[in-house]
C-alpha cells in the first residue's frame, strides 16, 4: 500500500540517532542527518515517493521528516512538491507552510500555489498552538476538579447519561462552570436534543465569551438554523487571533468553512478547509468535507462545460470522465 512505503515504526527507529544528535547541537544534527542518508541510501527516495504516492497523513509525515532533516537535498523535493501541480491541494499547502516556517521560502510576498486547478498567490495566516498540557489546566477547586474528572472519564467511555449527571452535579458545586455547560451541550446534540443543546451552548458562551469552542459551537448551531448573520457575528472576533489550541483552531476554521458554504462561497469554504488541514493534516472530518466540496465543484464545472459545448437544438452531449467506459 502507498502508505506503507516507509512504515512509521521503521522510520522512527531510523531517525532516533539524528534526533538525539540534533538535541546536542545544530552542527551535530546536520552531521547525523548526512550520516543517516549515507547509511540508508533508500531513505530519501522513499520519503520522496511518499510525497506523491502515499495517503495524505503519510505524505504529511514525509514532509515533516524531510523538513526536520534540514539539508538542501531534503528541502528540494518538498519545494518541488509544494509548488508543483501533483498531489492534493491541502498537502501541498501544508508543505509550503512548513517550508515557510523553516525559512526556506521568501516571506516578502505570497505563496504561488496550484489550487483549484490554477495558480494562485496566497498568504495564509500564521497560527501558533498553545501547549495542550497548559491549556488542559483549569483552576478548579478540588471538589469541582474531582467531579469534572469523573464526568470526563464517563464521557470518554461513552456513558453519556452518567457523564451528564456528573456535569450537572459539578454545576451545583459551581454554577459558573462554562466547561460543564459546554459538555452538556455536546451531549444534548449527540442525543438530538437541539433545544437543550442551544440552552447549554448559550449559557457556556455567556459564562465565558472568550472561549473559542463556545463561540464556534454556538455559531455552528446558528448555521443549522440558517441564522447566518448571527453565526458570522460570533466568528468575526476570532479572525484577529493567531494563537489557538489545536482543537480550537480546527473548530474555528471548520465552522468558518461551513459559514462560507452556507453563504454560497464554496471557493472560500475549500480554502478554509485546506488551511485547517495545512495545520492539522490528520483532521479526518475536514478532509472528508473538503473532498465532498471538491467533487461538487468538479461536477459544477463539468456541467458548465457541457452547457458551453452544447449547440442550440442539439441533444445533450455526454462528456467522458476518468473511470467511465
JSON list of N, CA and C in Angstrom, two decimals, residues 275-315:
[
{"chain": "A", "resi": 275, "resn": "UNK", "atom": "N", "xyz": [-6.69, 25.18, 4.72]},
{"chain": "A", "resi": 275, "resn": "UNK", "atom": "CA", "xyz": [-5.87, 25.81, 5.74]},
{"chain": "A", "resi": 275, "resn": "UNK", "atom": "C", "xyz": [-5.90, 24.99, 7.03]},
{"chain": "A", "resi": 276, "resn": "UNK", "atom": "N", "xyz": [-7.08, 24.50, 7.38]},
{"chain": "A", "resi": 276, "resn": "UNK", "atom": "CA", "xyz": [-7.19, 23.64, 8.56]},
{"chain": "A", "resi": 276, "resn": "UNK", "atom": "C", "xyz": [-6.27, 22.43, 8.42]},
{"chain": "A", "resi": 277, "resn": "UNK", "atom": "N", "xyz": [-6.34, 21.79, 7.25]},
{"chain": "A", "resi": 277, "resn": "UNK", "atom": "CA", "xyz": [-5.53, 20.59, 7.02]},
{"chain": "A", "resi": 277, "resn": "UNK", "atom": "C", "xyz": [-4.05, 20.91, 6.90]},
{"chain": "A", "resi": 278, "resn": "UNK", "atom": "N", "xyz": [-3.72, 22.14, 6.52]},
{"chain": "A", "resi": 278, "resn": "UNK", "atom": "CA", "xyz": [-2.32, 22.54, 6.46]},
{"chain": "A", "resi": 278, "resn": "UNK", "atom": "C", "xyz": [-1.71, 22.62, 7.86]},
{"chain": "A", "resi": 279, "resn": "UNK", "atom": "N", "xyz": [-2.55, 22.88, 8.86]},
{"chain": "A", "resi": 279, "resn": "UNK", "atom": "CA", "xyz": [-2.06, 22.91, 10.24]},
{"chain": "A", "resi": 279, "resn": "UNK", "atom": "C", "xyz": [-2.33, 21.60, 10.98]},
{"chain": "A", "resi": 280, "resn": "UNK", "atom": "N", "xyz": [-3.40, 20.91, 10.61]},
{"chain": "A", "resi": 280, "resn": "UNK", "atom": "CA", "xyz": [-3.76, 19.66, 11.28]},
{"chain": "A", "resi": 280, "resn": "UNK", "atom": "C", "xyz": [-4.07, 18.61, 10.21]},
{"chain": "A", "resi": 281, "resn": "UNK", "atom": "N", "xyz": [-3.05, 18.05, 9.57]},
{"chain": "A", "resi": 281, "resn": "UNK", "atom": "CA", "xyz": [-3.27, 17.18, 8.41]},
{"chain": "A", "resi": 281, "resn": "UNK", "atom": "C", "xyz": [-3.99, 15.87, 8.71]},
{"chain": "A", "resi": 282, "resn": "UNK", "atom": "N", "xyz": [-4.13, 15.51, 9.98]},
{"chain": "A", "resi": 282, "resn": "UNK", "atom": "CA", "xyz": [-4.82, 14.26, 10.31]},
{"chain": "A", "resi": 282, "resn": "UNK", "atom": "C", "xyz": [-6.27, 14.50, 10.74]},
{"chain": "A", "resi": 283, "resn": "UNK", "atom": "N", "xyz": [-6.81, 15.70, 10.44]},
{"chain": "A", "resi": 283, "resn": "UNK", "atom": "CA", "xyz": [-8.19, 16.01, 10.82]},
{"chain": "A", "resi": 283, "resn": "UNK", "atom": "C", "xyz": [-9.13, 15.40, 9.78]},
{"chain": "A", "resi": 284, "resn": "UNK", "atom": "N", "xyz": [-9.67, 14.23, 10.11]},
{"chain": "A", "resi": 284, "resn": "UNK", "atom": "CA", "xyz": [-10.45, 13.46, 9.15]},
{"chain": "A", "resi": 284, "resn": "UNK", "atom": "C", "xyz": [-11.74, 14.15, 8.72]},
{"chain": "A", "resi": 285, "resn": "UNK", "atom": "N", "xyz": [-12.54, 14.72, 9.64]},
{"chain": "A", "resi": 285, "resn": "UNK", "atom": "CA", "xyz": [-13.78, 15.39, 9.18]},
{"chain": "A", "resi": 285, "resn": "UNK", "atom": "C", "xyz": [-13.51, 16.50, 8.17]},
{"chain": "A", "resi": 286, "resn": "UNK", "atom": "N", "xyz": [-12.44, 17.26, 8.36]},
{"chain": "A", "resi": 286, "resn": "UNK", "atom": "CA", "xyz": [-12.13, 18.33, 7.41]},
{"chain": "A", "resi": 286, "resn": "UNK", "atom": "C", "xyz": [-11.76, 17.77, 6.05]},
{"chain": "A", "resi": 287, "resn": "UNK", "atom": "N", "xyz": [-11.00, 16.67, 6.06]},
{"chain": "A", "resi": 287, "resn": "UNK", "atom": "CA", "xyz": [-10.61, 16.09, 4.77]},
{"chain": "A", "resi": 287, "resn": "UNK", "atom": "C", "xyz": [-11.82, 15.51, 4.04]},
{"chain": "A", "resi": 288, "resn": "UNK", "atom": "N", "xyz": [-12.71, 14.85, 4.75]},
{"chain": "A", "resi": 288, "resn": "UNK", "atom": "CA", "xyz": [-13.91, 14.30, 4.12]},
{"chain": "A", "resi": 288, "resn": "UNK", "atom": "C", "xyz": [-14.79, 15.42, 3.57]},
{"chain": "A", "resi": 289, "resn": "UNK", "atom": "N", "xyz": [-14.94, 16.49, 4.34]},
{"chain": "A", "resi": 289, "resn": "UNK", "atom": "CA", "xyz": [-15.76, 17.60, 3.88]},
{"chain": "A", "resi": 289, "resn": "UNK", "atom": "C", "xyz": [-15.13, 18.29, 2.68]},
{"chain": "A", "resi": 290, "resn": "UNK", "atom": "N", "xyz": [-13.81, 18.45, 2.70]},
{"chain": "A", "resi": 290, "resn": "UNK", "atom": "CA", "xyz": [-13.12, 19.07, 1.57]},
{"chain": "A", "resi": 290, "resn": "UNK", "atom": "C", "xyz": [-13.29, 18.24, 0.30]},
{"chain": "A", "resi": 291, "resn": "UNK", "atom": "N", "xyz": [-13.14, 16.93, 0.41]},
{"chain": "A", "resi": 291, "resn": "UNK", "atom": "CA", "xyz": [-13.29, 16.09, -0.77]},
{"chain": "A", "resi": 291, "resn": "UNK", "atom": "C", "xyz": [-14.73, 16.17, -1.30]},
{"chain": "A", "resi": 292, "resn": "UNK", "atom": "N", "xyz": [-15.69, 16.28, -0.39]},
{"chain": "A", "resi": 292, "resn": "UNK", "atom": "CA", "xyz": [-17.09, 16.42, -0.81]},
{"chain": "A", "resi": 292, "resn": "UNK", "atom": "C", "xyz": [-17.28, 17.72, -1.60]},
{"chain": "A", "resi": 293, "resn": "UNK", "atom": "N", "xyz": [-16.72, 18.81, -1.11]},
{"chain": "A", "resi": 293, "resn": "UNK", "atom": "CA", "xyz": [-16.86, 20.09, -1.80]},
{"chain": "A", "resi": 293, "resn": "UNK", "atom": "C", "xyz": [-16.09, 20.10, -3.12]},
{"chain": "A", "resi": 294, "resn": "UNK", "atom": "N", "xyz": [-14.94, 19.43, -3.15]},
{"chain": "A", "resi": 294, "resn": "UNK", "atom": "CA", "xyz": [-14.17, 19.36, -4.40]},
{"chain": "A", "resi": 294, "resn": "UNK", "atom": "C", "xyz": [-14.92, 18.57, -5.46]},
{"chain": "A", "resi": 295, "resn": "UNK", "atom": "N", "xyz": [-15.56, 17.49, -5.05]},
{"chain": "A", "resi": 295, "resn": "UNK", "atom": "CA", "xyz": [-16.36, 16.71, -6.01]},
{"chain": "A", "resi": 295, "resn": "UNK", "atom": "C", "xyz": [-17.52, 17.55, -6.54]},
{"chain": "A", "resi": 296, "resn": "UNK", "atom": "N", "xyz": [-18.17, 18.29, -5.65]},
{"chain": "A", "resi": 296, "resn": "UNK", "atom": "CA", "xyz": [-19.29, 19.13, -6.09]},
{"chain": "A", "resi": 296, "resn": "UNK", "atom": "C", "xyz": [-18.82, 20.20, -7.07]},
{"chain": "A", "resi": 297, "resn": "UNK", "atom": "N", "xyz": [-17.64, 20.77, -6.82]},
{"chain": "A", "resi": 297, "resn": "UNK", "atom": "CA", "xyz": [-17.11, 21.79, -7.73]},
{"chain": "A", "resi": 297, "resn": "UNK", "atom": "C", "xyz": [-16.74, 21.18, -9.08]},
{"chain": "A", "resi": 298, "resn": "UNK", "atom": "N", "xyz": [-16.17, 19.98, -9.06]},
{"chain": "A", "resi": 298, "resn": "UNK", "atom": "CA", "xyz": [-15.82, 19.31, -10.32]},
{"chain": "A", "resi": 298, "resn": "UNK", "atom": "C", "xyz": [-17.08, 19.02, -11.14]},
{"chain": "A", "resi": 299, "resn": "UNK", "atom": "N", "xyz": [-18.14, 18.59, -10.47]},
{"chain": "A", "resi": 299, "resn": "UNK", "atom": "CA", "xyz": [-19.41, 18.33, -11.17]},
{"chain": "A", "resi": 299, "resn": "UNK", "atom": "C", "xyz": [-20.00, 19.62, -11.72]},
{"chain": "A", "resi": 300, "resn": "UNK", "atom": "N", "xyz": [-19.88, 20.72, -10.96]},
{"chain": "A", "resi": 300, "resn": "UNK", "atom": "CA", "xyz": [-20.40, 22.00, -11.43]},
{"chain": "A", "resi": 300, "resn": "UNK", "atom": "C", "xyz": [-19.64, 22.46, -12.68]},
{"chain": "A", "resi": 301, "resn": "UNK", "atom": "N", "xyz": [-18.32, 22.32, -12.65]},
{"chain": "A", "resi": 301, "resn": "UNK", "atom": "CA", "xyz": [-17.52, 22.74, -13.80]},
{"chain": "A", "resi": 301, "resn": "UNK", "atom": "C", "xyz": [-17.80, 21.85, -15.02]},
{"chain": "A", "resi": 302, "resn": "UNK", "atom": "N", "xyz": [-18.00, 20.55, -14.78]},
{"chain": "A", "resi": 302, "resn": "UNK", "atom": "CA", "xyz": [-18.31, 19.65, -15.89]},
{"chain": "A", "resi": 302, "resn": "UNK", "atom": "C", "xyz": [-19.64, 20.01, -16.52]},
{"chain": "A", "resi": 303, "resn": "UNK", "atom": "N", "xyz": [-20.63, 20.33, -15.67]},
{"chain": "A", "resi": 303, "resn": "UNK", "atom": "CA", "xyz": [-21.94, 20.71, -16.20]},
{"chain": "A", "resi": 303, "resn": "UNK", "atom": "C", "xyz": [-21.85, 22.01, -16.98]},
{"chain": "A", "resi": 304, "resn": "UNK", "atom": "N", "xyz": [-21.04, 22.96, -16.49]},
{"chain": "A", "resi": 304, "resn": "UNK", "atom": "CA", "xyz": [-20.88, 24.23, -17.20]},
{"chain": "A", "resi": 304, "resn": "UNK", "atom": "C", "xyz": [-20.21, 24.02, -18.55]},
{"chain": "A", "resi": 305, "resn": "UNK", "atom": "N", "xyz": [-19.22, 23.14, -18.58]},
{"chain": "A", "resi": 305, "resn": "UNK", "atom": "CA", "xyz": [-18.55, 22.84, -19.85]},
{"chain": "A", "resi": 305, "resn": "UNK", "atom": "C", "xyz": [-19.49, 22.18, -20.83]},
{"chain": "A", "resi": 306, "resn": "UNK", "atom": "N", "xyz": [-20.33, 21.28, -20.32]},
{"chain": "A", "resi": 306, "resn": "UNK", "atom": "CA", "xyz": [-21.28, 20.58, -21.18]},
{"chain": "A", "resi": 306, "resn": "UNK", "atom": "C", "xyz": [-22.29, 21.57, -21.77]},
{"chain": "A", "resi": 307, "resn": "UNK", "atom": "N", "xyz": [-22.74, 22.53, -20.94]},
{"chain": "A", "resi": 307, "resn": "UNK", "atom": "CA", "xyz": [-23.67, 23.53, -21.46]},
{"chain": "A", "resi": 307, "resn": "UNK", "atom": "C", "xyz": [-23.00, 24.40, -22.53]},
{"chain": "A", "resi": 308, "resn": "UNK", "atom": "N", "xyz": [-21.69, 24.68, -22.33]},
{"chain": "A", "resi": 308, "resn": "UNK", "atom": "CA", "xyz": [-20.98, 25.55, -23.26]},
{"chain": "A", "resi": 308, "resn": "UNK", "atom": "C", "xyz": [-20.79, 24.91, -24.62]},
{"chain": "A", "resi": 309, "resn": "UNK", "atom": "N", "xyz": [-20.59, 23.57, -24.64]},
{"chain": "A", "resi": 309, "resn": "UNK", "atom": "CA", "xyz": [-20.31, 22.91, -25.92]},
{"chain": "A", "resi": 309, "resn": "UNK", "atom": "C", "xyz": [-21.58, 22.42, -26.60]},
{"chain": "A", "resi": 310, "resn": "UNK", "atom": "N", "xyz": [-22.70, 22.50, -25.91]},
{"chain": "A", "resi": 310, "resn": "UNK", "atom": "CA", "xyz": [-23.95, 22.03, -26.49]},
{"chain": "A", "resi": 310, "resn": "UNK", "atom": "C", "xyz": [-24.53, 23.08, -27.44]},
{"chain": "A", "resi": 311, "resn": "UNK", "atom": "N", "xyz": [-24.78, 22.70, -28.66]},
{"chain": "A", "resi": 311, "resn": "UNK", "atom": "CA", "xyz": [-25.32, 23.62, -29.66]},
{"chain": "A", "resi": 311, "resn": "UNK", "atom": "C", "xyz": [-26.84, 23.73, -29.50]},
{"chain": "A", "resi": 312, "resn": "UNK", "atom": "N", "xyz": [-27.42, 24.87, -29.90]},
{"chain": "A", "resi": 312, "resn": "UNK", "atom": "CA", "xyz": [-28.89, 25.02, -29.82]},
{"chain": "A", "resi": 312, "resn": "UNK", "atom": "C", "xyz": [-29.60, 23.93, -30.60]},
{"chain": "A", "resi": 313, "resn": "UNK", "atom": "N", "xyz": [-30.61, 23.33, -29.97]},
{"chain": "A", "resi": 313, "resn": "UNK", "atom": "CA", "xyz": [-31.38, 22.29, -30.64]},
{"chain": "A", "resi": 313, "resn": "UNK", "atom": "C", "xyz": [-30.73, 20.93, -30.64]},
{"chain": "A", "resi": 314, "resn": "UNK", "atom": "N", "xyz": [-29.51, 20.83, -30.07]},
{"chain": "A", "resi": 314, "resn": "UNK", "atom": "CA", "xyz": [-28.79, 19.56, -30.07]},
{"chain": "A", "resi": 314, "resn": "UNK", "atom": "C", "xyz": [-29.02, 18.85, -28.74]},
{"chain": "A", "resi": 315, "resn": "UNK", "atom": "N", "xyz": [-29.10, 17.53, -28.81]},
{"chain": "A", "resi": 315, "resn": "UNK", "atom": "CA", "xyz": [-29.27, 16.76, -27.57]},
{"chain": "A", "resi": 315, "resn": "UNK", "atom": "C", "xyz": [-28.03, 16.92, -26.71]}
]
